[in-house]
PDB file of C-alpha atoms in Angstrom:
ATOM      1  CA  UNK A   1     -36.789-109.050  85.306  1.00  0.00           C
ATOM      2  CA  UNK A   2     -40.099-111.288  84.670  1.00  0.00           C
ATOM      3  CA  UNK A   3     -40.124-114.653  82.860  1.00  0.00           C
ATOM      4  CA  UNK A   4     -43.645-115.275  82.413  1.00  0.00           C
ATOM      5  CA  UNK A   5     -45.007-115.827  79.076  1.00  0.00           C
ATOM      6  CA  UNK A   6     -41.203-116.519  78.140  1.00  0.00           C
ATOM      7  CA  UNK A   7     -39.621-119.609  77.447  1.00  0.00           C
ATOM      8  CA  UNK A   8     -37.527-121.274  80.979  1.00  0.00           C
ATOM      9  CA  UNK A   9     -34.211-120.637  80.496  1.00  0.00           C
ATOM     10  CA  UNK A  10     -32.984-124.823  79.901  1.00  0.00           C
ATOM     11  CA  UNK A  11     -30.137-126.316  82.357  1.00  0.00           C
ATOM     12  CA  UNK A  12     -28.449-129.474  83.219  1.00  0.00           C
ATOM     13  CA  UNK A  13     -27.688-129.446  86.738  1.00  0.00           C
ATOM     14  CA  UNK A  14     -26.571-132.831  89.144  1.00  0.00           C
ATOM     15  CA  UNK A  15     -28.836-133.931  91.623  1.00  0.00           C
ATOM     16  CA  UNK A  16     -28.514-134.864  95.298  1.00  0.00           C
ATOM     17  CA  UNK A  17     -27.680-138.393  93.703  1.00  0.00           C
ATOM     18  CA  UNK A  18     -25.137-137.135  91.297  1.00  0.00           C
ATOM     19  CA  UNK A  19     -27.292-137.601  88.312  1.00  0.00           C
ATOM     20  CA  UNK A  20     -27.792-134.890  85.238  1.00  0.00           C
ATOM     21  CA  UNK A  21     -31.272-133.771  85.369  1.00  0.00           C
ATOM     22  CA  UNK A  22     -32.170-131.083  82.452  1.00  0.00           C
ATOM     23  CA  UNK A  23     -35.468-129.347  82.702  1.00  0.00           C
ATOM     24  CA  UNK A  24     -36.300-130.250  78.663  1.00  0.00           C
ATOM     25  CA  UNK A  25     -36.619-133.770  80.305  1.00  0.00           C
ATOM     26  CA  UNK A  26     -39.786-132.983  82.156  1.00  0.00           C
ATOM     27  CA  UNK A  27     -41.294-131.522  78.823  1.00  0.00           C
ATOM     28  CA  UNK A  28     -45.411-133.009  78.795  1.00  0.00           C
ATOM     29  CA  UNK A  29     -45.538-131.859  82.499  1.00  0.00           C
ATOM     30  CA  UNK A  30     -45.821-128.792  84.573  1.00  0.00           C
ATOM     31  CA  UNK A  31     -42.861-128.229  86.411  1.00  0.00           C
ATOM     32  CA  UNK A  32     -42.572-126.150  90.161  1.00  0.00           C
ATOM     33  CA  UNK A  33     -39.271-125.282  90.454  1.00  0.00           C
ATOM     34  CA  UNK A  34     -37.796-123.401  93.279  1.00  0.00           C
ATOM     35  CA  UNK A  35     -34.871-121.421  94.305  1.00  0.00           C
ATOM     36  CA  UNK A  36     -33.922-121.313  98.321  1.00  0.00           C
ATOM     37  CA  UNK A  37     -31.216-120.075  99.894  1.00  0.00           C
ATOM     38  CA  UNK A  38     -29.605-122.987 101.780  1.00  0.00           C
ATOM     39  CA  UNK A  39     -30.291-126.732 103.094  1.00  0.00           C
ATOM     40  CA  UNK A  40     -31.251-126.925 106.858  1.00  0.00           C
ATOM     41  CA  UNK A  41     -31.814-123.240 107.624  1.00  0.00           C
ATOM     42  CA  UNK A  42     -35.542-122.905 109.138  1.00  0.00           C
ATOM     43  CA  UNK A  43     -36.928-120.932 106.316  1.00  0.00           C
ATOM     44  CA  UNK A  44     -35.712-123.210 103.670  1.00  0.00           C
ATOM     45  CA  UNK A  45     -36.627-126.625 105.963  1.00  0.00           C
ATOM     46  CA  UNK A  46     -40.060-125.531 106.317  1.00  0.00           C
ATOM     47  CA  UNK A  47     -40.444-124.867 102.735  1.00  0.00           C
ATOM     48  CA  UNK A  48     -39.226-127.777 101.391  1.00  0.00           C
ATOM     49  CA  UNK A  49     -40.938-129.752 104.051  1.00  0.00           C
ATOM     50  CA  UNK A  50     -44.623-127.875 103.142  1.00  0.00           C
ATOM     51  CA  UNK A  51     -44.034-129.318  99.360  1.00  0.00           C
ATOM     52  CA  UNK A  52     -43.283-132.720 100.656  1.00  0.00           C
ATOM     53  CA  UNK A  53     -46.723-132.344 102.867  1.00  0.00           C
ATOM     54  CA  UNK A  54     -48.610-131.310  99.585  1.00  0.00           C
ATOM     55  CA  UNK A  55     -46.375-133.182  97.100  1.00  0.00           C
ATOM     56  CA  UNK A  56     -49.254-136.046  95.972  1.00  0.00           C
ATOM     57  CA  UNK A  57     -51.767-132.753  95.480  1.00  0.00           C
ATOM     58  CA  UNK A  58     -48.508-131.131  92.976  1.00  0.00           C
ATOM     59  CA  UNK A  59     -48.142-134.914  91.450  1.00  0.00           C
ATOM     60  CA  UNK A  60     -51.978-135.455  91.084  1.00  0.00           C
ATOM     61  CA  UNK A  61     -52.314-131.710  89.032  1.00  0.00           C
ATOM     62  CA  UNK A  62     -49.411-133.615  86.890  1.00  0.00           C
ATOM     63  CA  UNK A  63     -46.684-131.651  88.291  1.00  0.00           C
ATOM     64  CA  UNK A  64     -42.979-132.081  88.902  1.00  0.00           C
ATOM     65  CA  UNK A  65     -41.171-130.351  92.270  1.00  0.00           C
ATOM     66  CA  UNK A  66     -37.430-129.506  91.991  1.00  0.00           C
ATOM     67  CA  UNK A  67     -35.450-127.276  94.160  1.00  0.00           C
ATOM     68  CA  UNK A  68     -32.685-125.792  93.660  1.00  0.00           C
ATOM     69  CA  UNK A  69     -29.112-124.059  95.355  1.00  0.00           C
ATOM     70  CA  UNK A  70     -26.038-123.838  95.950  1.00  0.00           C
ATOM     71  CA  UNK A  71     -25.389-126.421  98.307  1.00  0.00           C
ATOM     72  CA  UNK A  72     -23.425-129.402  97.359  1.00  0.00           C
ATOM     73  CA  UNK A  73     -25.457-132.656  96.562  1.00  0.00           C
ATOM     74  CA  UNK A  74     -23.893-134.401  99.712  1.00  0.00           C
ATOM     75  CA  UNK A  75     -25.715-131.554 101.509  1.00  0.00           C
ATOM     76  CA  UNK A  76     -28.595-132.007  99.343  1.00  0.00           C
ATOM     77  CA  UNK A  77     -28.616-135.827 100.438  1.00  0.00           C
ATOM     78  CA  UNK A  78     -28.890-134.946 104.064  1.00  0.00           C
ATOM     79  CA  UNK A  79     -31.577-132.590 104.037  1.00  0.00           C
ATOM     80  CA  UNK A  80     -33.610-135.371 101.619  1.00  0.00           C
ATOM     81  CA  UNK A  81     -33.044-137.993 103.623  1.00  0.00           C
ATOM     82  CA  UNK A  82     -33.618-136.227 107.083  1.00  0.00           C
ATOM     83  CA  UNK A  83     -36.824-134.701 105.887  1.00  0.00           C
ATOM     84  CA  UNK A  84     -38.035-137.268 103.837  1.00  0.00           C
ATOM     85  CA  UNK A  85     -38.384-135.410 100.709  1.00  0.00           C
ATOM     86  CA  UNK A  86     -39.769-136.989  97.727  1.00  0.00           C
ATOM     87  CA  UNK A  87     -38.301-134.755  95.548  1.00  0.00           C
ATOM     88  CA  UNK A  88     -34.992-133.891  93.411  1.00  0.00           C
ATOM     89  CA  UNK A  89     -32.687-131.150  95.013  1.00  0.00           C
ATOM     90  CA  UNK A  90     -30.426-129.582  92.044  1.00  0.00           C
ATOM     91  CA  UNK A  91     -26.981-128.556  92.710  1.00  0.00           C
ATOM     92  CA  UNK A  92     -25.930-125.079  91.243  1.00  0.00           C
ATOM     93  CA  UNK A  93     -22.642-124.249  93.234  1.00  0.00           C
ATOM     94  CA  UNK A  94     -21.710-121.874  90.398  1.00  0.00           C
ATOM     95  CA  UNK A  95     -25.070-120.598  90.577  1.00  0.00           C
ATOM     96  CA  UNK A  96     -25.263-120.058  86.760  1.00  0.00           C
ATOM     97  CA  UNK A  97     -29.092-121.239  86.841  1.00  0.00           C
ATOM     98  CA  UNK A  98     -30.115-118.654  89.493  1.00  0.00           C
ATOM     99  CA  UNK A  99     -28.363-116.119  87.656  1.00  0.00           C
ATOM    100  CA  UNK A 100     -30.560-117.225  84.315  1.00  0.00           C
ATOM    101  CA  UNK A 101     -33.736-116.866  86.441  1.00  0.00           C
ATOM    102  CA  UNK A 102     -32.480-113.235  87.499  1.00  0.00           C
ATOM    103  CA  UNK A 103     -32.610-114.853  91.289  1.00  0.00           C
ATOM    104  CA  UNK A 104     -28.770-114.223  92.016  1.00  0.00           C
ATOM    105  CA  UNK A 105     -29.259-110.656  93.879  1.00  0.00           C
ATOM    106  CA  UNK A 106     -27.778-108.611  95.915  1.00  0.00           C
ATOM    107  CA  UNK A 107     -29.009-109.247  99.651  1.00  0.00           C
ATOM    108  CA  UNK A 108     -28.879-107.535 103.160  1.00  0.00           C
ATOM    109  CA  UNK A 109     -28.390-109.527 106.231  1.00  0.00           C
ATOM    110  CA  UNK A 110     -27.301-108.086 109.903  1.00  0.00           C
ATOM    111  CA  UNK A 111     -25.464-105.199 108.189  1.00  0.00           C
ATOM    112  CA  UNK A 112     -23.938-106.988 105.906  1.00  0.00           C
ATOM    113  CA  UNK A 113     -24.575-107.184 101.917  1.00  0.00           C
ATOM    114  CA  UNK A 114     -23.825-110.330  99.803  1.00  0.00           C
ATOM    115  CA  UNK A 115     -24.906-112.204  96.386  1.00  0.00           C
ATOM    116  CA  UNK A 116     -27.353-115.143  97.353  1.00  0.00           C
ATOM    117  CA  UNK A 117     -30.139-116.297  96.037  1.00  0.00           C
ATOM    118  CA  UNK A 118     -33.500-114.766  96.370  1.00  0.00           C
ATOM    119  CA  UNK A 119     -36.677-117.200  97.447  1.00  0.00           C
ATOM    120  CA  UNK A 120     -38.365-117.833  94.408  1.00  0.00           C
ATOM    121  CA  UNK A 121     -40.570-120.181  92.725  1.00  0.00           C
ATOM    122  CA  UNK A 122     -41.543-120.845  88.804  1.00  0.00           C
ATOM    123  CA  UNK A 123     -44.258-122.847  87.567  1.00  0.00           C
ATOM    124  CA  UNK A 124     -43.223-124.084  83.956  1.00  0.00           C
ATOM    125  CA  UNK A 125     -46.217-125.620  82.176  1.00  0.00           C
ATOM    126  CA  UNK A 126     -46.460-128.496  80.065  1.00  0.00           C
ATOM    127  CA  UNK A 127     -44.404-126.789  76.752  1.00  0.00           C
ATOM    128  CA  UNK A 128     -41.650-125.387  78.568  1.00  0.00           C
ATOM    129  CA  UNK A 129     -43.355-121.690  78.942  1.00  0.00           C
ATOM    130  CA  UNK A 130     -42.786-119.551  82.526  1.00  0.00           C
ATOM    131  CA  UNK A 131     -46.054-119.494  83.185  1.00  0.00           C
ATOM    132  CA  UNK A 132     -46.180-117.983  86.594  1.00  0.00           C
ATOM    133  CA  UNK A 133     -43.436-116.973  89.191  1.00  0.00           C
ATOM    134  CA  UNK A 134     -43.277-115.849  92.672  1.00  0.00           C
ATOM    135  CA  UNK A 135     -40.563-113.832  93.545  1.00  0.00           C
ATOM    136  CA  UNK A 136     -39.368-112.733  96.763  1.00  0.00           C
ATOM    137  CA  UNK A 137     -41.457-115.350  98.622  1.00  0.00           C
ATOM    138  CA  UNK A 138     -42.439-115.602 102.173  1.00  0.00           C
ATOM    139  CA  UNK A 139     -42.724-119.374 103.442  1.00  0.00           C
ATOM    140  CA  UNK A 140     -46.142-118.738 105.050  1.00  0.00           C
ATOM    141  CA  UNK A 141     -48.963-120.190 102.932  1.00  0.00           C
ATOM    142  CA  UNK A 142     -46.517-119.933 100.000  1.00  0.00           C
ATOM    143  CA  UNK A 143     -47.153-123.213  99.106  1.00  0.00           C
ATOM    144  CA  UNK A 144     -50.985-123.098  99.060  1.00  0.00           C
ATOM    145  CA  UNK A 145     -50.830-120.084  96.822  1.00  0.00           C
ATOM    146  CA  UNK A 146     -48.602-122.093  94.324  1.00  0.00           C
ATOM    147  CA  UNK A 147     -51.330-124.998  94.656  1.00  0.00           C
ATOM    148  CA  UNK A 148     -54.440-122.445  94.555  1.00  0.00           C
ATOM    149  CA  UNK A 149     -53.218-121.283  91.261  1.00  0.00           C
ATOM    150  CA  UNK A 150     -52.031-125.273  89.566  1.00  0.00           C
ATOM    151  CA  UNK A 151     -56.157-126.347  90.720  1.00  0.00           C
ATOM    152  CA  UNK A 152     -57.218-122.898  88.621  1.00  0.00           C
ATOM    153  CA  UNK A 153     -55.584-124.079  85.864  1.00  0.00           C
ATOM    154  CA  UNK A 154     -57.387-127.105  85.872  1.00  0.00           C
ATOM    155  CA  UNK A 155     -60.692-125.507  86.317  1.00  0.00           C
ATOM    156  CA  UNK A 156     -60.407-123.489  83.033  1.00  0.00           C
TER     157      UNK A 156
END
């Protein structure tokens, strides 16, 4: 399943302060949003963490960070607030938005299988268009590579 080119699928989804944030909101800016597994697990702390250390660079290329999982947005609040993340964290318990973005899978861990959500990252520009995603990402210099390609996009 590939997005790009396509329009993001829209949502509504409560933030980590209980507010509804839609993604048609943020139309007139590019938005990074990104699907992780779970607050406070090392893969997901570092990520989030590497957009807060890079999050002016995302704001200054006039773009918008939101993650997104399943955790609740009490969790959400304590991974914000002991990180110091300047960005939204989106609660999708029923994870009807992952599904949307075909990131609901099937996964393998220690032998066992189960639905969670796959690491992934979509860059919605200005209009509302997919126009890049990242599937299956690694942490390592994932961040960098999302940047790389928003400074590109200036250049043209």
């Amino acid at each position: 399943m590939t997005l790009e080119n396509q329009k993001a699928p829209d949502f509504t989804l409560l933030n980590e302060m209980e507010n509804q944030i839609s993604l048609s909101n943020y139309r007139g800016k590019k938005v990074v949003l990104y699907f992780y597994p779970k607050d406070m697990t090392p893969g997901c702390t570092t990520e989030a963490c590497d957009f807060r250390d890079k999050h002016e660079e995302f704001s200054g290329l006039n773009a918008v960070i939101l993650g997104i999982s399943g955790d609740t947005a009490a969790k959400h609040t304590k991974f914000i607030e002991k990180y110091g993340l300047p960005f939204s964290l989106l609660v999708d318990e029923d994870h009807s938005v992952a599904e949307k973005y075909g990131v609901w899978v099937l996964k393998k861990m220690y032998g066992k299988e189960f639905m969670g959500i796959e690491r992934s990252t979509f860059l919605i520009n200005e209009e509302g268009i997919v126009e890049k995603e990242w599937r299956k990402v690694k942490v390592k210099n994932h961040i960098e590579e999302v940047l790389s390609y928003l400074r590109e996009g200036e250049n043209e």
